[in-house]
Short mmCIF file of C-alpha atoms (C1' of nucleotides) in Angstrom, two decimals:
data_model
loop_
_atom_site.label_atom_id
_atom_site.label_comp_id
_atom_site.label_asym_id
_atom_site.label_seq_id
_atom_site.Cartn_x
_atom_site.Cartn_y
_atom_site.Cartn_z
CA MET A 33 0.17 -0.04 -0.39
CA PRO A 34 1.55 3.53 -0.80
CA GLU A 35 2.74 5.48 1.93
CA LEU A 36 4.38 8.84 1.32
CA PRO A 37 7.54 7.69 0.64
CA GLU A 38 6.07 5.26 -2.22
CA VAL A 39 4.25 7.95 -3.92
CA GLU A 40 7.50 10.48 -3.71
CA THR A 41 9.28 7.63 -5.50
CA THR A 42 6.43 6.94 -7.77
CA ARG A 43 6.53 10.80 -8.75
CA LEU A 44 10.50 10.58 -9.00
CA GLY A 45 9.99 7.84 -11.76
CA LEU A 46 7.40 9.90 -13.57
CA LEU A 47 10.29 12.90 -14.27
CA PRO A 48 11.32 11.45 -17.66
CA LEU A 49 7.52 12.71 -19.01
CA LEU A 50 8.20 16.44 -18.24
CA GLY A 51 8.64 18.64 -21.32
CA LYS A 52 6.66 15.50 -22.91
CA VAL A 53 3.32 16.09 -24.78
CA VAL A 54 -0.08 14.09 -24.41
CA GLN A 55 -1.23 12.52 -27.75
CA ALA A 56 -4.22 10.68 -26.18
CA VAL A 57 -6.21 9.47 -23.05
CA GLU A 58 -7.77 6.18 -22.49
CA ILE A 59 -10.01 5.50 -19.69
CA ARG A 60 -11.01 1.81 -19.22
CA HIS A 61 -12.95 1.77 -16.02
CA PRO A 62 -14.30 5.22 -14.81
CA THR A 63 -15.11 4.52 -11.36
CA LEU A 64 -12.03 5.01 -8.93
CA ARG A 65 -12.76 6.81 -5.72
CA TRP A 66 -14.76 9.56 -8.02
CA PRO A 67 -15.54 9.33 -11.35
CA ILE A 68 -12.34 9.94 -13.96
CA PRO A 69 -13.53 13.06 -16.05
CA GLN A 70 -14.49 11.69 -19.19
CA HIS A 71 -13.29 15.27 -20.91
CA LEU A 72 -9.74 14.22 -19.94
CA MET A 73 -9.90 12.54 -23.51
CA GLN A 74 -10.79 16.12 -25.09
CA THR A 75 -9.01 18.10 -22.42
CA LEU A 76 -5.38 16.45 -22.37
CA PRO A 77 -4.42 15.79 -26.06
CA HIS A 78 -2.03 18.28 -27.18
CA GLN A 79 -1.10 19.77 -23.74
CA THR A 80 2.37 19.68 -22.49
CA LEU A 81 3.86 18.04 -18.64
CA HIS A 82 5.44 20.89 -17.47
CA ASN A 83 5.77 20.10 -14.18
CA LEU A 84 5.25 17.13 -11.32
CA THR A 85 5.06 17.38 -7.74
CA ARG A 86 3.80 16.04 -4.73
CA ARG A 87 0.88 17.29 -1.62
CA ALA A 88 0.69 14.83 0.54
CA LYS A 89 -0.14 11.81 -1.23
CA TYR A 90 -1.36 13.78 -4.23
CA ILE A 91 0.63 13.69 -7.21
CA LEU A 92 0.11 16.98 -9.00
CA CYS A 93 0.67 17.13 -13.10
CA ALA A 94 0.51 20.62 -14.09
CA PHE A 95 -0.39 20.51 -17.82
CA ASP A 96 -0.98 24.05 -20.05
CA THR A 97 -4.75 24.39 -18.61
CA GLY A 98 -4.58 22.89 -15.69
CA THR A 99 -3.70 20.31 -13.13
CA LEU A 100 -4.20 16.26 -13.36
CA LEU A 101 -4.54 15.15 -9.27
CA LEU A 102 -3.42 11.46 -9.30
CA HIS A 103 -4.08 9.38 -6.35
CA LEU A 104 -3.02 5.63 -5.63
CA GLY A 105 -5.73 5.12 -2.97
CA MET A 106 -4.11 1.91 -1.77
CA SER A 107 -3.61 -0.33 -4.24
CA GLY A 108 -2.46 1.69 -7.16
CA ARG A 109 0.59 1.42 -9.32
CA ILE A 110 1.70 3.78 -11.98
CA GLN A 111 4.30 2.49 -14.80
CA LEU A 112 5.64 3.73 -17.64
CA LEU A 113 5.41 1.50 -20.43
CA ASP A 114 5.94 1.77 -24.12
CA ARG A 115 1.98 1.53 -25.45
CA HIS A 116 2.03 -1.58 -27.40
CA TYR A 117 2.52 -3.17 -23.83
CA PRO A 118 -0.84 -4.48 -23.24
CA PRO A 119 -3.09 -3.35 -20.67
CA GLU A 120 -4.02 -6.15 -17.81
CA LYS A 121 -7.50 -6.32 -15.98
CA HIS A 122 -7.25 -3.35 -13.32
CA ASP A 123 -5.22 -0.72 -16.04
CA HIS A 124 -7.73 1.52 -15.63
CA PHE A 125 -6.37 4.70 -17.23
CA ASP A 126 -3.82 5.32 -20.01
CA ILE A 127 -1.78 8.84 -20.82
CA GLN A 128 -0.48 8.08 -24.21
CA PHE A 129 2.58 10.44 -25.02
CA SER A 130 3.73 11.52 -28.59
CA ASP A 131 6.84 9.19 -28.00
CA ALA A 132 5.24 6.16 -28.01
CA GLN A 133 5.47 6.07 -23.60
CA VAL A 134 2.37 5.42 -21.78
CA LEU A 135 2.13 6.39 -18.17
CA ARG A 136 -0.66 3.35 -17.09
CA LEU A 137 -2.53 3.38 -13.72
CA ARG A 138 -3.52 -0.13 -12.19
CA ASP A 139 -5.86 -0.23 -8.84
CA PRO A 140 -7.27 -3.12 -8.32
CA ARG A 141 -9.02 -2.24 -5.13
CA ARG A 142 -10.01 1.61 -6.88
CA PHE A 143 -9.74 3.47 -3.80
CA GLY A 144 -7.09 5.74 -5.99
CA ALA A 145 -8.27 8.94 -8.12
CA VAL A 146 -7.62 11.15 -11.12
CA LEU A 147 -9.18 14.42 -10.99
CA TRP A 148 -8.59 17.58 -12.95
CA LEU A 149 -7.85 21.12 -11.53
CA ASP A 150 -8.46 23.81 -13.67
CA ASN A 151 -6.18 26.41 -13.63
CA GLN A 152 -8.95 28.89 -12.34
CA THR A 153 -9.75 26.83 -9.12
CA ASN A 154 -6.79 27.19 -6.88
CA ASP A 155 -8.38 26.48 -3.95
CA HIS A 156 -9.74 22.93 -4.80
CA ALA A 157 -11.39 21.26 -1.63
CA LEU A 158 -8.65 18.04 -1.48
CA LEU A 159 -5.42 20.37 -1.18
CA ASN A 160 -6.77 23.55 0.71
CA GLN A 161 -7.45 21.87 4.35
CA LEU A 162 -4.12 19.77 4.70
CA GLY A 163 -2.06 20.30 7.31
CA PRO A 164 1.57 20.57 6.59
CA GLU A 165 3.91 18.13 5.00
CA PRO A 166 6.00 15.85 7.35
CA LEU A 167 9.51 16.67 6.04
CA GLU A 168 9.44 20.43 6.14
CA ALA A 169 10.79 22.97 8.72
CA SER A 170 7.06 23.96 9.67
CA PHE A 171 6.18 20.58 11.22
CA ASN A 172 8.30 21.00 14.21
CA ALA A 173 7.78 20.13 17.57
CA LYS A 174 6.26 23.28 18.69
CA TYR A 175 3.32 23.34 15.95
CA LEU A 176 2.40 19.96 16.88
CA HIS A 177 2.44 20.76 20.52
CA GLN A 178 0.01 23.25 19.54
CA THR A 179 -2.24 21.46 17.42
CA LEU A 180 -2.60 18.90 19.80
CA SER A 181 -3.69 20.82 22.88
CA SER A 182 -7.02 20.53 22.15
CA LYS A 183 -7.28 17.13 21.03
CA SER A 184 -8.37 14.14 23.32
CA LEU A 185 -8.06 11.18 20.70
CA ALA A 186 -5.36 8.84 20.34
CA ILE A 187 -2.17 10.00 19.26
CA LYS A 188 -2.15 7.24 16.98
CA ASN A 189 -5.49 8.66 15.32
CA ALA A 190 -4.01 11.84 15.38
CA VAL A 191 -0.81 12.06 13.68
CA MET A 192 -2.99 9.86 11.10
CA ASP A 193 -4.99 12.64 10.35
CA GLY A 194 -4.23 14.82 7.62
CA HIS A 195 -5.35 18.21 9.01
CA VAL A 196 -2.59 17.78 11.71
CA VAL A 197 0.17 16.20 9.73
CA VAL A 198 -0.07 14.85 5.72
CA GLY A 199 1.75 11.78 4.83
CA VAL A 200 1.56 9.30 8.18
CA GLY A 201 -0.30 6.41 7.07
CA ASN A 202 -1.10 3.19 9.42
CA ILE A 203 2.36 1.58 9.04
CA TYR A 204 4.37 4.54 9.45
CA ALA A 205 2.36 5.94 12.49
CA SER A 206 3.32 2.69 14.60
CA GLU A 207 6.78 2.79 13.50
CA SER A 208 7.39 6.22 14.71
CA LEU A 209 5.33 6.09 17.72
CA PHE A 210 7.49 3.12 18.77
CA ARG A 211 10.77 4.83 17.74
CA ALA A 212 9.48 8.06 19.73
CA ARG A 213 8.45 6.11 22.95
CA ILE A 214 5.35 6.96 22.99
CA HIS A 215 2.13 4.31 24.01
CA PRO A 216 -0.28 5.16 20.84
CA GLU A 217 -3.34 5.02 23.08
CA THR A 218 -1.81 8.38 25.04
CA PRO A 219 -4.36 11.59 24.05
CA ALA A 220 -3.02 13.61 22.06
CA LYS A 221 -3.42 16.56 24.47
CA ASN A 222 -1.65 14.50 27.01
CA LEU A 223 2.24 14.74 25.00
CA SER A 224 4.18 16.87 26.60
CA LEU A 225 6.76 19.37 24.26
CA LYS A 226 9.26 17.03 24.78
CA GLN A 227 7.52 14.04 23.79
CA CYS A 228 6.15 15.78 20.25
CA GLU A 229 9.92 16.96 20.06
CA ARG A 230 10.40 13.23 19.86
CA LEU A 231 7.67 12.31 17.62
CA VAL A 232 8.13 15.00 15.11
CA THR A 233 12.15 13.73 14.96
CA GLU A 234 11.23 10.33 14.54
CA ILE A 235 8.40 10.71 12.25
CA LYS A 236 10.37 12.35 10.17
CA ASN A 237 13.66 9.92 10.47
CA THR A 238 11.14 7.09 9.52
CA LEU A 239 9.74 8.72 6.41
CA GLN A 240 13.49 9.75 5.35
CA ASP A 241 14.93 6.15 5.76
CA ALA A 242 11.48 4.88 3.68
CA LEU A 243 12.58 7.40 1.24
CA ASN A 244 16.49 6.69 1.40
CA ALA A 245 15.15 2.99 0.66
CA GLY A 246 13.36 3.98 -2.22
CA GLY A 247 9.53 3.30 -1.18
CA SER A 248 8.57 0.20 1.23
CA SER A 249 5.66 -1.80 0.99
CA LEU A 250 3.69 -4.54 2.21
CA ARG A 251 2.87 -6.73 -0.94
CA ASP A 252 1.66 -4.55 -4.00
CA PHE A 253 3.65 -1.68 -4.73
CA PHE A 254 5.61 -0.95 -7.88
CA GLY A 255 7.73 1.67 -9.17
CA THR A 256 7.16 2.94 -12.74
CA ASP A 257 9.58 0.49 -14.18
CA GLY A 258 7.15 -2.09 -13.29
CA ASN A 259 10.05 -3.60 -11.04
CA PRO A 260 9.18 -4.58 -7.45
CA GLY A 261 12.16 -2.11 -6.77
CA TYR A 262 12.34 -1.60 -3.51
CA PHE A 263 13.47 -3.88 -0.56
CA GLN A 264 10.89 -4.90 2.31
CA GLN A 265 11.97 -2.67 4.89
CA GLU A 266 12.51 -4.20 8.57
CA TYR A 267 10.02 -2.87 10.94
CA PHE A 268 10.24 -2.15 14.53
CA VAL A 269 6.42 -3.19 15.44
CA TYR A 270 4.59 -3.14 12.36
CA GLY A 271 3.04 -6.62 11.84
CA ARG A 272 5.10 -7.81 14.10
CA THR A 273 1.96 -9.26 16.75
CA ASP A 274 3.18 -11.92 19.58
CA GLU A 275 7.21 -11.45 18.32
CA PRO A 276 9.91 -10.03 20.28
CA CYS A 277 10.32 -6.70 20.54
CA LYS A 278 14.07 -5.52 18.79
CA VAL A 279 14.96 -3.48 21.62
CA CYS A 280 13.86 -5.14 25.15
CA ALA A 281 12.63 -8.72 23.88
CA LYS A 282 8.81 -8.48 25.14
CA PRO A 283 5.97 -9.32 22.43
CA ILE A 284 4.78 -7.03 20.26
CA GLN A 285 1.00 -6.36 20.74
CA CYS A 286 -1.59 -5.72 18.23
CA ILE A 287 -4.81 -3.53 19.33
CA ARG A 288 -7.60 -1.46 17.17
CA LEU A 289 -7.69 2.13 16.92
CA GLY A 290 -10.04 3.81 14.91
CA GLN A 291 -10.80 0.47 12.68
CA ARG A 292 -6.75 0.05 11.97
CA SER A 293 -4.49 -2.49 13.31
CA THR A 294 -2.01 -0.64 15.79
CA PHE A 295 1.17 -2.50 17.02
CA PHE A 296 3.22 -1.39 19.91
CA CYS A 297 5.47 -2.64 22.63
CA ALA A 298 4.07 -2.01 26.09
CA HIS A 299 6.93 -2.00 27.67
CA CYS A 300 9.24 0.54 25.69
CA GLN A 301 6.28 2.85 25.02
CA LYS A 302 4.85 5.03 27.84
CA ARG A 303 1.52 6.46 28.19
"C1'" DC B 33 -16.97 22.05 16.65
"C1'" DG B 34 -14.60 17.15 17.81
"C1'" DA B 35 -14.50 12.36 17.38
"C1'" DA B 36 -16.10 8.21 16.23
"C1'" DT B 37 -18.23 4.91 12.53
"C1'" DC B 38 -19.39 4.15 7.92
"C1'" DT B 39 -17.77 3.48 3.38
"C1'" DC B 40 -15.92 2.52 -1.22
"C1'" DC B 41 -13.18 -1.94 -3.31
"C1'" DT B 42 -10.91 -6.46 -4.48
"C1'" DG B 43 -7.39 -10.33 -3.82
"C1'" DG B 44 -5.44 -13.07 -0.57
"C1'" DA B 45 -5.54 -15.92 3.40
"C1'" DG B 46 -7.61 -19.04 6.47
"C1'" DG B 47 -10.73 -22.59 7.86
"C1'" DC B 48 -13.98 -26.02 6.21
"C1'" DT C 288 -10.97 -27.62 -5.14
"C1'" DG C 289 -14.26 -24.59 -3.97
"C1'" DC C 290 -17.00 -21.55 -0.63
"C1'" DC C 291 -17.22 -19.05 2.65
"C1'" DT C 292 -15.76 -15.83 5.90
"C1'" DC C 293 -12.16 -12.13 7.27
"C1'" DC C 294 -8.72 -8.36 6.81
"C1'" DA C 295 -6.28 -5.01 4.71
"C1'" DG C 296 -6.32 -0.12 4.04
"C1'" DG C 297 -6.65 6.50 2.60
"C1'" DA C 298 -9.80 9.70 3.47
"C1'" DG C 299 -13.76 11.76 2.69
"C1'" DA C 300 -18.63 11.41 3.95
"C1'" DT C 301 -21.59 10.45 7.93
"C1'" DT C 302 -23.33 10.43 12.38
"C1'" DC C 303 -22.94 11.56 17.42
#
DNA sequence: CGAATCTCCTGGAGGC
DNA sequence: TGCCTCCAGGAGATTC
């Protein structure tokens, strides 16, 4: 499942497309999280791809008259292929470029999204409510402490809330809290400034480690070249129920928080 | 308003 | 081998 490092890795893999001109768009299965706009088949051809950026887990592709927003959901991947490569079962969306390369979106579970933001609409609801990027300086202990001060929900749920900070999914939330030695059920407002410092540091470290590894994954993430292209990251707690903690050797526990599996070490992580 | 729950979807794993 | 159930999960929508 793509977390932020996988999305960033995907974006980097698409950079060879910069400056290229769209020849055609093919929509095979429009019903993703929201319908893929049919007008893209008329809108995009002849437009040049000028920029590829990322905000949270959205990949933003800037064209002449607007921006294409791509989201991989939980099973999405994007490949760059020669157009003669036949589409497979869950290949829902293609952008064919004039040099015969194809950007192809595959998404079996169809939680992903393809949307169009016209240049006139600069304040799309999906983007204008987002919290800071986790790796930027604006995400710091002071900000986090202030933001959490009114929140009574569990810290695990708070760091997964995109209004607080973007890009921290279920895996890295558990991992970061372990590394910061904070119990995932701790009410967010109870975190001291010191704990916020540790958590900010470990969120940045955890994400940066995964970025350096080229994007980790569970089972179905592939880079744009179609190869697995990552190595399974070593997790401290995620998916390690009943296995020994790598620090203290006591068994890792699994609980449900906000409908999500949450892994932690009851000995190492304090409330 | 905050917080909890529901929801979309399919493939894979495990049980019988 | 086949069918059933359960689970995974991003994040907007809905409800309380």
